[in-house]
Coordinates of C-alpha atoms and ligand atoms in Angstrom, one line a residue:
X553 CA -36.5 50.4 31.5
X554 CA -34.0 52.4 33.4
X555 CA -35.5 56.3 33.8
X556 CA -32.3 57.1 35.7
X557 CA -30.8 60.2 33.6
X558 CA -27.3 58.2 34.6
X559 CA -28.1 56.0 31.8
X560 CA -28.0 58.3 29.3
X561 CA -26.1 61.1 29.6
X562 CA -23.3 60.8 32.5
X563 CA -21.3 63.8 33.8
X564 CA -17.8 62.9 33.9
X565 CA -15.4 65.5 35.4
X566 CA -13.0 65.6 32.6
X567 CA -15.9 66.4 30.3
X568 CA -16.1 69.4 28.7
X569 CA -19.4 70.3 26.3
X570 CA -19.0 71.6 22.9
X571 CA -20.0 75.2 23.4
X572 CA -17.3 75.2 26.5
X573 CA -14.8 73.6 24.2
X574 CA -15.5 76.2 21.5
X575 CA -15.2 79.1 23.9
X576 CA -11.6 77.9 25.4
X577 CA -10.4 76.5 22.1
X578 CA -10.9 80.3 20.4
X579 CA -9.2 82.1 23.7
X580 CA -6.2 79.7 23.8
X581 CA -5.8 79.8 19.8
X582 CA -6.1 83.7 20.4
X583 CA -3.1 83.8 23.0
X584 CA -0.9 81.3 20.9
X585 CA -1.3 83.6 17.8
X586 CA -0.1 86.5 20.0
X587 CA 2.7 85.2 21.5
X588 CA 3.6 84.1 17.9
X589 CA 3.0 87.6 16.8
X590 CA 5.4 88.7 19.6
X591 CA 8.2 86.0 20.0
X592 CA 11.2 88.1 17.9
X593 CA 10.2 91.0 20.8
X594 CA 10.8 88.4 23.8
X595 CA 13.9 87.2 25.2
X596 CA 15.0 84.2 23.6
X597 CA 15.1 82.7 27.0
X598 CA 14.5 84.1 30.4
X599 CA 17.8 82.3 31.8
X600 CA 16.3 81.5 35.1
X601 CA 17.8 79.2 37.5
X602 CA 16.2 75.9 38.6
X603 CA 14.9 77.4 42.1
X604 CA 13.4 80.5 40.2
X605 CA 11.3 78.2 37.4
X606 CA 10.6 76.2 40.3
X607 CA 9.6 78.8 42.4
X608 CA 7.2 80.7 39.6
X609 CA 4.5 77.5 39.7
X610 CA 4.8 76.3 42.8
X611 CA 6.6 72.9 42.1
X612 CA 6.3 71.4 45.5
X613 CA 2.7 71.8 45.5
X614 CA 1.1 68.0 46.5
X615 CA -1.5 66.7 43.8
X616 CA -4.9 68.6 43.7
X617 CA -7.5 66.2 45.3
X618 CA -10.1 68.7 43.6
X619 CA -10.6 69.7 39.9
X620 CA -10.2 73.2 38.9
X621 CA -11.9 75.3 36.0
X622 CA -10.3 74.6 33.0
X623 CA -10.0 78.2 31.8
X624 CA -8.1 79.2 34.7
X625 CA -6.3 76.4 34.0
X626 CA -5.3 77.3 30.4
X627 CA -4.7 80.8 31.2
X628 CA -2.1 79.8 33.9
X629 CA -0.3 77.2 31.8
X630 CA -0.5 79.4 29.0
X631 CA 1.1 82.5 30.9
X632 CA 3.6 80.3 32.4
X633 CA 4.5 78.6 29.3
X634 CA 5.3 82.5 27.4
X635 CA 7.4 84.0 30.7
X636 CA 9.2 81.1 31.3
X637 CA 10.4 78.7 28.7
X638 CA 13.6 79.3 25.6
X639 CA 11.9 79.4 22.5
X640 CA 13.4 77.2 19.7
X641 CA 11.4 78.9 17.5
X642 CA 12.7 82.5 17.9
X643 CA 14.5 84.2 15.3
X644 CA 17.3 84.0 16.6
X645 CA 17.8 80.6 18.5
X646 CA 20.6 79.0 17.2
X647 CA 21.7 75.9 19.5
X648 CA 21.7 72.5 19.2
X649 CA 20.0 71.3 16.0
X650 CA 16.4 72.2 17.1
X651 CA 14.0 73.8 15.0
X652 CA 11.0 76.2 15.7
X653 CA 7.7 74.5 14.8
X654 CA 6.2 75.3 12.2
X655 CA 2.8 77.0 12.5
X656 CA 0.2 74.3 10.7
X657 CA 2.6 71.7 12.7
X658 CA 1.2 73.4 15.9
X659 CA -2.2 73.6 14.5
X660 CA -2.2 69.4 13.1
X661 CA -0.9 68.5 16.8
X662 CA -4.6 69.6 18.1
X663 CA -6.3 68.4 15.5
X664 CA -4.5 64.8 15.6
X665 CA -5.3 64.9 19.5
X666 CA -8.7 65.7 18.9
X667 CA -9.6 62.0 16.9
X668 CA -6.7 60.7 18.6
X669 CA -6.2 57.2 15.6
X670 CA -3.9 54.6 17.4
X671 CA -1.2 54.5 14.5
X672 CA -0.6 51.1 15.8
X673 CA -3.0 49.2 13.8
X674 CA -4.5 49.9 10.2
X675 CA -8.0 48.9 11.9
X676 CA -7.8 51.5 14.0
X677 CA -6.6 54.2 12.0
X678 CA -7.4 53.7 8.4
X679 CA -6.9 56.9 7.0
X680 CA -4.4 58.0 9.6
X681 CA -1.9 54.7 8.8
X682 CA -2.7 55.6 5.2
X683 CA -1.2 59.3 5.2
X684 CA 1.6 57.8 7.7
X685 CA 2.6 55.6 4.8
X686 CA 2.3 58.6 2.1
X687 CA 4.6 60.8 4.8
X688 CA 7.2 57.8 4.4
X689 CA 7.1 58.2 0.7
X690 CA 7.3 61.4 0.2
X691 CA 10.4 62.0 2.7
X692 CA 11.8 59.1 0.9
X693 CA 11.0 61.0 -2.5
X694 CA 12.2 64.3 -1.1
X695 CA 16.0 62.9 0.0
X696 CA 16.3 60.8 -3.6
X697 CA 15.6 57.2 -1.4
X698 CA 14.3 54.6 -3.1
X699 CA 11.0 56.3 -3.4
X700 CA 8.7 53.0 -5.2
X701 CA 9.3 50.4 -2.3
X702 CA 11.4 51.4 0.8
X703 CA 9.6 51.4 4.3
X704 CA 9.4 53.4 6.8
X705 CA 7.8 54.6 10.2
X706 CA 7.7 57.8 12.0
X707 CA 9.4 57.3 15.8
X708 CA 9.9 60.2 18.7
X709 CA 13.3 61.7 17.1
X710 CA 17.2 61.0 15.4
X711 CA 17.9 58.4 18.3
X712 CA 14.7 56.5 18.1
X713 CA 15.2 56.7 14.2
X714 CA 18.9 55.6 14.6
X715 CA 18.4 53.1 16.6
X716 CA 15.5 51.0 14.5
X717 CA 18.2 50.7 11.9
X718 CA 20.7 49.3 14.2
X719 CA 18.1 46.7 15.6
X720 CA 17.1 46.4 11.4
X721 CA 20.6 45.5 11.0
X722 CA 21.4 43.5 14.2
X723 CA 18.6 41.4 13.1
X724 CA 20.0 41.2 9.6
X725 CA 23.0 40.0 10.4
X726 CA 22.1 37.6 13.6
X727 CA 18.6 36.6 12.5
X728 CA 18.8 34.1 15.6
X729 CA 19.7 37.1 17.9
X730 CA 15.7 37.8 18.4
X731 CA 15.4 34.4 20.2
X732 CA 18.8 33.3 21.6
X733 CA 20.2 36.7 23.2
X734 CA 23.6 38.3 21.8
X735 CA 25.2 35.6 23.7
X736 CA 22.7 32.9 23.5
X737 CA 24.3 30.4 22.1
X738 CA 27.8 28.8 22.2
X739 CA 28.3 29.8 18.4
X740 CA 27.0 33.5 18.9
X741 CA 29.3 35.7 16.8
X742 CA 30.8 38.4 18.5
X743 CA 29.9 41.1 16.1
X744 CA 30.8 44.6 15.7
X745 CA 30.4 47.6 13.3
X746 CA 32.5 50.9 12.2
X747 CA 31.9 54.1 12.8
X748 CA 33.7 57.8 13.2
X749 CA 34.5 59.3 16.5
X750 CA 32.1 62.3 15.5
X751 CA 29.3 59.7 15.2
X752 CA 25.9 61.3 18.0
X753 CA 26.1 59.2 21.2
X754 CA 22.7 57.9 19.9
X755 CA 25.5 54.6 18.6
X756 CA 26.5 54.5 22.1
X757 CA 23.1 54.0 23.4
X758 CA 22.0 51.5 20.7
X759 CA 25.0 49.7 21.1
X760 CA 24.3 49.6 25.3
X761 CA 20.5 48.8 24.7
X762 CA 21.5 46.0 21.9
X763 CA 23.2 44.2 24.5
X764 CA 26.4 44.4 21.9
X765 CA 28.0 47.1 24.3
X766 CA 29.9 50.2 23.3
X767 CA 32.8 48.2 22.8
X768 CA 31.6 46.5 19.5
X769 CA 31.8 50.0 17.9
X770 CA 35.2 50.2 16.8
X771 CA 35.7 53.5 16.0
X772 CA 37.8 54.6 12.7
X773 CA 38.5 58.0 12.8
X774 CA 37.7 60.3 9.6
X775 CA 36.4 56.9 8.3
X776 CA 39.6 56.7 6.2
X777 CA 38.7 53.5 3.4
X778 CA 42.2 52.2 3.7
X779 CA 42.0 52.3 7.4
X780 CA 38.4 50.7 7.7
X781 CA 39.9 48.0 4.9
X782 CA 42.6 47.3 7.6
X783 CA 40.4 47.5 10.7
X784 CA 38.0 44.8 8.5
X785 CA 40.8 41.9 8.1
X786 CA 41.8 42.5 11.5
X787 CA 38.5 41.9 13.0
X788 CA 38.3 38.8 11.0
X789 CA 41.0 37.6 11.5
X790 CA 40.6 38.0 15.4
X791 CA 37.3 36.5 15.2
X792 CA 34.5 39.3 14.9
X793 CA 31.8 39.3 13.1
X794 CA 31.8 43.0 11.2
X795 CA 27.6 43.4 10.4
X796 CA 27.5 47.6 10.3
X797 CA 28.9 50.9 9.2
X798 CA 27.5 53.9 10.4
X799 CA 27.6 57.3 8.1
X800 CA 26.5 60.6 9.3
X801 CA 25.3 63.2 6.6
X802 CA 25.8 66.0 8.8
X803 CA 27.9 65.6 11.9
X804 CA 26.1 66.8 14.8
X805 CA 29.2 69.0 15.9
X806 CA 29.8 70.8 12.7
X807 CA 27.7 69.4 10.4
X808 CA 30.0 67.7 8.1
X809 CA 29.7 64.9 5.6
X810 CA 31.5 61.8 6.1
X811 CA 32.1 59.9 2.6
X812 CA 29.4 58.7 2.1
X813 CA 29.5 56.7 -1.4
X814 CA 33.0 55.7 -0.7
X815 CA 31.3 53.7 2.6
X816 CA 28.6 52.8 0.8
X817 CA 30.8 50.7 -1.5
X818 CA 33.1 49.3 1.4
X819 CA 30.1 48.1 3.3
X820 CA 28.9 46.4 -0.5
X821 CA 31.8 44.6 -0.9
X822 CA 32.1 43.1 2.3
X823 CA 28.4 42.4 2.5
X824 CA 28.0 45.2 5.8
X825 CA 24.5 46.8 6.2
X826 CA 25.1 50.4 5.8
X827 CA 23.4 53.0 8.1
X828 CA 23.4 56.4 7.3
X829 CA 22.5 58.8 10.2
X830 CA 20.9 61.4 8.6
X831 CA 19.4 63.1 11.6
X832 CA 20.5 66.3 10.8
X833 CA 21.5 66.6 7.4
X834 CA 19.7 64.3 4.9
X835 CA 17.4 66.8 4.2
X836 CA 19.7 68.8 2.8
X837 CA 20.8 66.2 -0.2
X838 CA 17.0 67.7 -2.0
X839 CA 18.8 71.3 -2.0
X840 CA 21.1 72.6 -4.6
X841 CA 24.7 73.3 -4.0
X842 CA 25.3 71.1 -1.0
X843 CA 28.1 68.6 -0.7
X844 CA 28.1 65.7 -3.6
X845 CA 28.4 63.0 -0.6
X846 CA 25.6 63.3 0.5
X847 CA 24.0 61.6 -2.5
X848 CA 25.7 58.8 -0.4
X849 CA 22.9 58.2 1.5
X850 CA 21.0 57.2 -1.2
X851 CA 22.7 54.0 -1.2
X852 CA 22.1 52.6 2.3
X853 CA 20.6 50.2 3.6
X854 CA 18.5 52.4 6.5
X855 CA 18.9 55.9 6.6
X856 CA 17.4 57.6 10.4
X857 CA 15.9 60.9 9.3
X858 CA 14.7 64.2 11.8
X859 CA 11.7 65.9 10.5
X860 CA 11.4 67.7 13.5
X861 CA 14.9 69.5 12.8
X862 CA 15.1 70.7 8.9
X863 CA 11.8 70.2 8.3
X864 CA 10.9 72.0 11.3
X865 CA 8.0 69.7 12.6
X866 CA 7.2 70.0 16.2
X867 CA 8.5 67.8 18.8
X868 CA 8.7 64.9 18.2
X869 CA 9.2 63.5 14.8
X870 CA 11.5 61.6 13.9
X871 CA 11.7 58.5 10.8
X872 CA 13.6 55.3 10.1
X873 CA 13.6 54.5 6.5
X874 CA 15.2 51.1 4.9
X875 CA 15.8 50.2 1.6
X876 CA 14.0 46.3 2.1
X877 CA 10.5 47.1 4.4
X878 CA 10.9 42.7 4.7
X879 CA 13.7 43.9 7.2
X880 CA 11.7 45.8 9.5
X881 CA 8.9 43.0 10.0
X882 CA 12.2 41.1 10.2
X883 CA 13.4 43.0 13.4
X884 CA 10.5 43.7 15.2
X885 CA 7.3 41.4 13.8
X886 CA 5.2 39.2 16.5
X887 CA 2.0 38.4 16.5
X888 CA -0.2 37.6 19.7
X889 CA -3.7 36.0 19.6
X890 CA -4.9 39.2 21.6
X891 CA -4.6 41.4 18.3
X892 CA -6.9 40.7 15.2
X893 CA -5.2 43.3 12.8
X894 CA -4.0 40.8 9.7
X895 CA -5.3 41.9 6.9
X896 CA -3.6 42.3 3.2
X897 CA -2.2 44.7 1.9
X898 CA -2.1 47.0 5.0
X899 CA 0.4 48.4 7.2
X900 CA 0.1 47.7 10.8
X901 CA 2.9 49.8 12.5
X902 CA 3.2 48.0 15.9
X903 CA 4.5 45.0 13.9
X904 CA 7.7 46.5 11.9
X905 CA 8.8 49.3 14.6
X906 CA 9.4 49.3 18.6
X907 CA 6.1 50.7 19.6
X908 CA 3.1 49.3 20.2
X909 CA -0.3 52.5 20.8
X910 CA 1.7 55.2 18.4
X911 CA 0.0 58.8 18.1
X912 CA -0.7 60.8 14.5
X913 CA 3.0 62.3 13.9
X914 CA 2.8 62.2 10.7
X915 CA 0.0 65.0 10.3
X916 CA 1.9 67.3 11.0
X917 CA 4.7 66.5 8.9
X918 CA 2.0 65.7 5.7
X919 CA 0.2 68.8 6.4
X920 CA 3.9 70.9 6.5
X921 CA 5.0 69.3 3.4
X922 CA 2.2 70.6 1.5
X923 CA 2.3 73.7 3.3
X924 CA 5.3 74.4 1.7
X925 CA 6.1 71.9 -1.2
X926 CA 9.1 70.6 -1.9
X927 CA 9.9 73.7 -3.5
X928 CA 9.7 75.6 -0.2
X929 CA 11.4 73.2 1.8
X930 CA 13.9 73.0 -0.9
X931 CA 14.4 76.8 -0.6
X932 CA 14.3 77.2 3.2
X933 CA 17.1 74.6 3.7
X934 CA 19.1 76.9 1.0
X935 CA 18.8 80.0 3.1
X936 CA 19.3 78.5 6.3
X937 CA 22.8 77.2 4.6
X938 CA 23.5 80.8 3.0
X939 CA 22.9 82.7 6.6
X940 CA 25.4 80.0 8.2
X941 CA 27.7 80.9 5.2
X942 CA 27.3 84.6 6.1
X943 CA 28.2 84.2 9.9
X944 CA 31.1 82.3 8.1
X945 CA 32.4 85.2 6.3
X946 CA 31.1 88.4 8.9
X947 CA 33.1 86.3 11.9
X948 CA 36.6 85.8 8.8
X949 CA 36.6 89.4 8.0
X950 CA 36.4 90.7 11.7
X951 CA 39.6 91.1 13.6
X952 CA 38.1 90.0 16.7
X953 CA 36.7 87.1 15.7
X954 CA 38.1 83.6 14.1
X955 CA 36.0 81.9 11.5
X956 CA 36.3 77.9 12.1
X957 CA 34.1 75.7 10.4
X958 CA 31.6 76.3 8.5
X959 CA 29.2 73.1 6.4
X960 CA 25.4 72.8 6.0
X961 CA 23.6 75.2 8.2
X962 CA 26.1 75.1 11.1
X963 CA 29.2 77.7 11.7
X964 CA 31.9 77.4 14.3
X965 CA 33.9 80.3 15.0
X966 CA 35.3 82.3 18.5
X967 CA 35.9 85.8 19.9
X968 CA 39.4 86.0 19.6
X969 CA 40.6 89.5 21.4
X970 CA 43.0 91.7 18.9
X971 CA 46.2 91.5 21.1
X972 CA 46.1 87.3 21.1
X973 CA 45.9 87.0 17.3
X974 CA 49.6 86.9 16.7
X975 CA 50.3 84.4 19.7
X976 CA 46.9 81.9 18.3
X977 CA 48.7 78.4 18.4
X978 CA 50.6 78.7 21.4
X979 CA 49.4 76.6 24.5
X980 CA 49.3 79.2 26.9
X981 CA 47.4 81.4 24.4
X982 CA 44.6 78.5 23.7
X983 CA 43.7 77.7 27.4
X984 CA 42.7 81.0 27.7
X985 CA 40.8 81.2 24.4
X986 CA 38.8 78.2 25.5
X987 CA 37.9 79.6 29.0
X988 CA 37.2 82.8 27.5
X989 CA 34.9 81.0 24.8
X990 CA 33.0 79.5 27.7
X991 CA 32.3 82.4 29.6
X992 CA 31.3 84.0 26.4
X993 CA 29.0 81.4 26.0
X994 CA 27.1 81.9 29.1
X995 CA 27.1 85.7 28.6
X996 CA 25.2 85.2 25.3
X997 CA 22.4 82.8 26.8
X998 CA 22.2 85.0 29.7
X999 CA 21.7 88.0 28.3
X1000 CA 18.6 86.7 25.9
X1001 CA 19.5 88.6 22.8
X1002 CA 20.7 84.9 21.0
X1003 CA 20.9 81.6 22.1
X1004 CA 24.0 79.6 20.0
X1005 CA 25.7 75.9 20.9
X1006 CA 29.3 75.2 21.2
X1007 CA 31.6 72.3 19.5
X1008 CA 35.2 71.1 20.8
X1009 CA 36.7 71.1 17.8
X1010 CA 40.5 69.1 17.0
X1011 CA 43.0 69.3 19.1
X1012 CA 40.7 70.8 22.3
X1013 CA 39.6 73.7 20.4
X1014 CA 36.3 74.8 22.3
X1015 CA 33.9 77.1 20.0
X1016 CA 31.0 78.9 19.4
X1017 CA 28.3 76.9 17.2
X1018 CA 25.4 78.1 15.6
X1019 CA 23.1 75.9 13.6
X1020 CA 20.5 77.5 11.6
X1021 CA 17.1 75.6 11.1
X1022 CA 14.9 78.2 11.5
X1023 CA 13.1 79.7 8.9
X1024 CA 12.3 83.0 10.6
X1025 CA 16.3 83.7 11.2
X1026 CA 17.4 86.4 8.9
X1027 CA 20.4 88.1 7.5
X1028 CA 19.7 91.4 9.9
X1029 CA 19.5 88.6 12.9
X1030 CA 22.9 86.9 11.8
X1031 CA 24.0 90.4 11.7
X1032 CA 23.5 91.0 15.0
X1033 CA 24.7 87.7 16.1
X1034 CA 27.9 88.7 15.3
X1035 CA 28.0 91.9 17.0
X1036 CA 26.9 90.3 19.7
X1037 CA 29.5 88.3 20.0
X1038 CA 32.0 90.7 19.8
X1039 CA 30.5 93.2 22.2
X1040 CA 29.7 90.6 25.1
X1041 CA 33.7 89.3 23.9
X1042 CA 34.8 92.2 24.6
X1043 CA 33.4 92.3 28.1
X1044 CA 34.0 88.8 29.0
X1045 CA 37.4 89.2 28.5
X1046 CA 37.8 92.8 30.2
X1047 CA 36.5 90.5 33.3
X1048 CA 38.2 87.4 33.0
X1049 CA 41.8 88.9 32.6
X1050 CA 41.3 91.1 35.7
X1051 CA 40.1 88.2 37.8
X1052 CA 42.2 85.0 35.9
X1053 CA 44.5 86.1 34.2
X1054 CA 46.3 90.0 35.3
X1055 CA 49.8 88.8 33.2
X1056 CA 47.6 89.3 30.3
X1057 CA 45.8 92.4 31.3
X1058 CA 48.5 95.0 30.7
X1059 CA 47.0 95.3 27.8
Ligands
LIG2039 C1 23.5 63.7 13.7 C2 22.5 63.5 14.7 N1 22.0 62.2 15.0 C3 21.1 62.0 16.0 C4 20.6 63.0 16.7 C5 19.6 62.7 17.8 O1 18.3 63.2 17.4 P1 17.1 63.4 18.4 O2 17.6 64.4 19.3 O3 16.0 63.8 17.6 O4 16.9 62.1 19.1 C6 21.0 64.3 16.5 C7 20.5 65.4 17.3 O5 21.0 66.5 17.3 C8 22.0 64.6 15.5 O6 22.4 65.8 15.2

């Protein structure tokens, strides 16, 4: 018998006991709910350069060779984390298409940490591949998709999501493709797939990674059917292999539709797999009032959806869903003596995705969807749409301001001073428009009041872009989005014509 207290109790330096745990969970929880609590009175970013966020935690500091107390530790990070950092989940962040997390999101990351399931395997995470499976279904449900049998797996994001149904489809097409390479074999079909111009660059990287290379996208702009019909016999003709089209519901520029059933049918009758990248937008389809083609996406064959945008999930969540779950075991399936996870009638996730140890995302998005029910979701996609609608209008009823674009949740306008309205359209006129725009841009990030995108629109056009998934924007915020815009205008282009551009200054 071994007496030695090593033998049964052992004091490892990253161990921390219950009562300690307790103590530092409460404090940290404490400080998080503050700096919720406080985060519409803080900047919405700080705006610092690299050398000052390097600068505030000592960046070039060499790697501790001794541990430190953990709650100085949290305190520190903590602090640093609130002073330094943009907030995505400020009322009034509006860039990109990146959403504030929602609150039991934040809460169901700790907890999912805390029993840590590998998602990999049904053995070991029972119940946690179970509620994974019931996520799938119910964004399926939510988004009209084939809610009885489709399949599914949460990934990191849109591209992840994106690019399992381009490997889903690749492997459709070129079942052979697993084993021989994309150019394996002396009969390997050169194949290639259709998509619009506005498609997210997450086609360029799947199309790179593939090993199909960016030049098997051949692009059809507006994704016109008569063009695509004439880009089709062509490529057959020349000897390619068509095997995808690619749909966005929601563009990532300005959030528009493409046509959706109208592709859906192409891709039927000439036996294409049809991906719908619904990154952005697909949540939108559940909400009433929003474009018709979306219902589109009902009919593909995979469809990448972004619970960490419109649902507002925290990073990262992403999901690919297909309409046959046979064709993800078909893409990605092996099975290596060293794992003893067959069983029936289970999911194991390493075999139908690209991952392999996967964490608990989808607690947070199970726990967020009963938060607020379809019902709320429903409604807080609606009034992210009507506050982009309302920038919309404020920005076409001010004389300083020209209202672009407006569809889903984003708007696209530009400060447009009162003395070039009457010369918009000539050359001269939009080069300075565009520089203006971009100064204008920085001016709003730096001064921390709003945070907005832009999007070059046709024809060079370089705007202002705000997408709204954020439930805590409201109409008083939009509101004073737009007077921002107009007063920081104002002065951007009081300085710009006195250092750029004095013909234009007589003004
Ligand atoms: C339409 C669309 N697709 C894909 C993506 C990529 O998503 P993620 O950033 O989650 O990888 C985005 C991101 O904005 C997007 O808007």
């Amino acid at each position: 018998v071994n007496n030695d207290n090593h033998h049964h109790s052992r004091t490892a330096p990253l161990d921390i006991s219950s009562e300690r745990f307790r103590a530092l969970g409460h404090r940290l929880i404490d400080e998080i709910a503050d700096f919720l609590g406080s985060l519409h009175t803080r900047p919405v970013t700080p705006a610092e350069s690299p050398a000052q966020v390097r600068a505030a935690f000592d960046a070039a500091r060499p790697l501790p060779e001794d541990g430190t107390d953990p709650q100085a530790l949290l305190n520190r990070a903590a602090s640093l984390l609130f002073d330094h950092s943009l907030f995505n989940g400020h009322p009034r962040f509006y860039g990109y298409i990146t959403a504030g997390p929602a609150p039991i999101g934040i809460l169901a990351d700790l907890l999912a940490a805390a029993v840590n399931p590998n998602t990999g395997a049904w053995k070991l995470s029972p119940l946690a591949t179970e509620i994974e499976a019931q996520t799938i279904r119910w964004l399926a449900q939510f988004i009209g998709y084939y809610p009885a049998s489709c399949g599914g797996l949460l990934v990191s994001g849109g591209n992840m999501a994106n690019l399992t149904g381009f490997l889903a489809a690749r492997a459709a097409a070129h079942p052979a493709v697993r084993k021989q390479g994309v150019a394996g074999a002396p009969d390997s079909p050169r194949l290639c797939l259709y998509a619009s111009p506005e498609t997210h660059t997450w086609l360029h990287k799947a199309a790179d990674l593939t090993g199909l290379g960016t030049d098997a996208i051949h692009w059809v702009p507006s994704l016109d059917l008569n063009e695509l019909e004439a880009r089709y016999r062509q490529d057959k003709s020349d000897g390619f292999q068509p095997f995808l089209v690619v749909g966005s519901a929601g563009t990532v520029s300005t959030g528009a539709v493409d046509p959706l059933p109208a592709l859906a049918a192409f891709s039927k009758r000439h036996h294409l797999w049809f991906h719908v990248d619904g990154a952005y937008g697909a949540f939108a389809v559940a909400a009433p009032g929003t474009p018709e083609e979306l219902k589109g996406l009902q009919l593909a064959d995979s469809i990448a959806v972004d619970p960490h945008k419109w649902l507002y999930a925290p990073l990262e969540a992403g999901c690919a869903l297909v309409r046959d779950p046979a064709s993800l075991t078909a893409a990605f399936s092996y099975h290596p003596p060293y794992y003893n996870f067959s069983q029936d009638d289970i999911i194991n996730y390493y075999d139908i995705g690209p991952q392999n140890s996967r964490g608990f995302r989808a607690l947070k998005v199970w726990l967020a969807l009963q938060h607020a029910g379809a019902s709320g979701y429903r409604k807080m996609i609606q009034d992210d749409i009507a506050l982009a609608r309302r920038l919309y209008h404020l920005a076409a009823a001010h004389p300083q301001l020209e209202a672009l674009t407006h569809n889903l949740s984003i708007t696209t306008l530009r400060y447009v001073p009162a003395d070039l309205r009457p010369t918009l359209g000539i050359q001269s006129t939009e080069d300075y428009l565009n520089d203006l725009n971009q100064h204008l841009l920085a001016a709003i990030e730096e001064s921390g009041e709003a945070f907005i995108s832009n999007a070059v629109l046709p024809g060079g056009k370089y705007a202002l872009r705000a997408c709204i998934v954020n439930f805590r924007t409201s109409a008083a915020d939009i509101e004073a989005l737009s007077h921002l815009i107009v007063r920081l205008g104002r002065q951007v282009d009081a300085g710009l014509r006195r250092q750029t551009a004095p013909a234009l200054a007589a003004e």
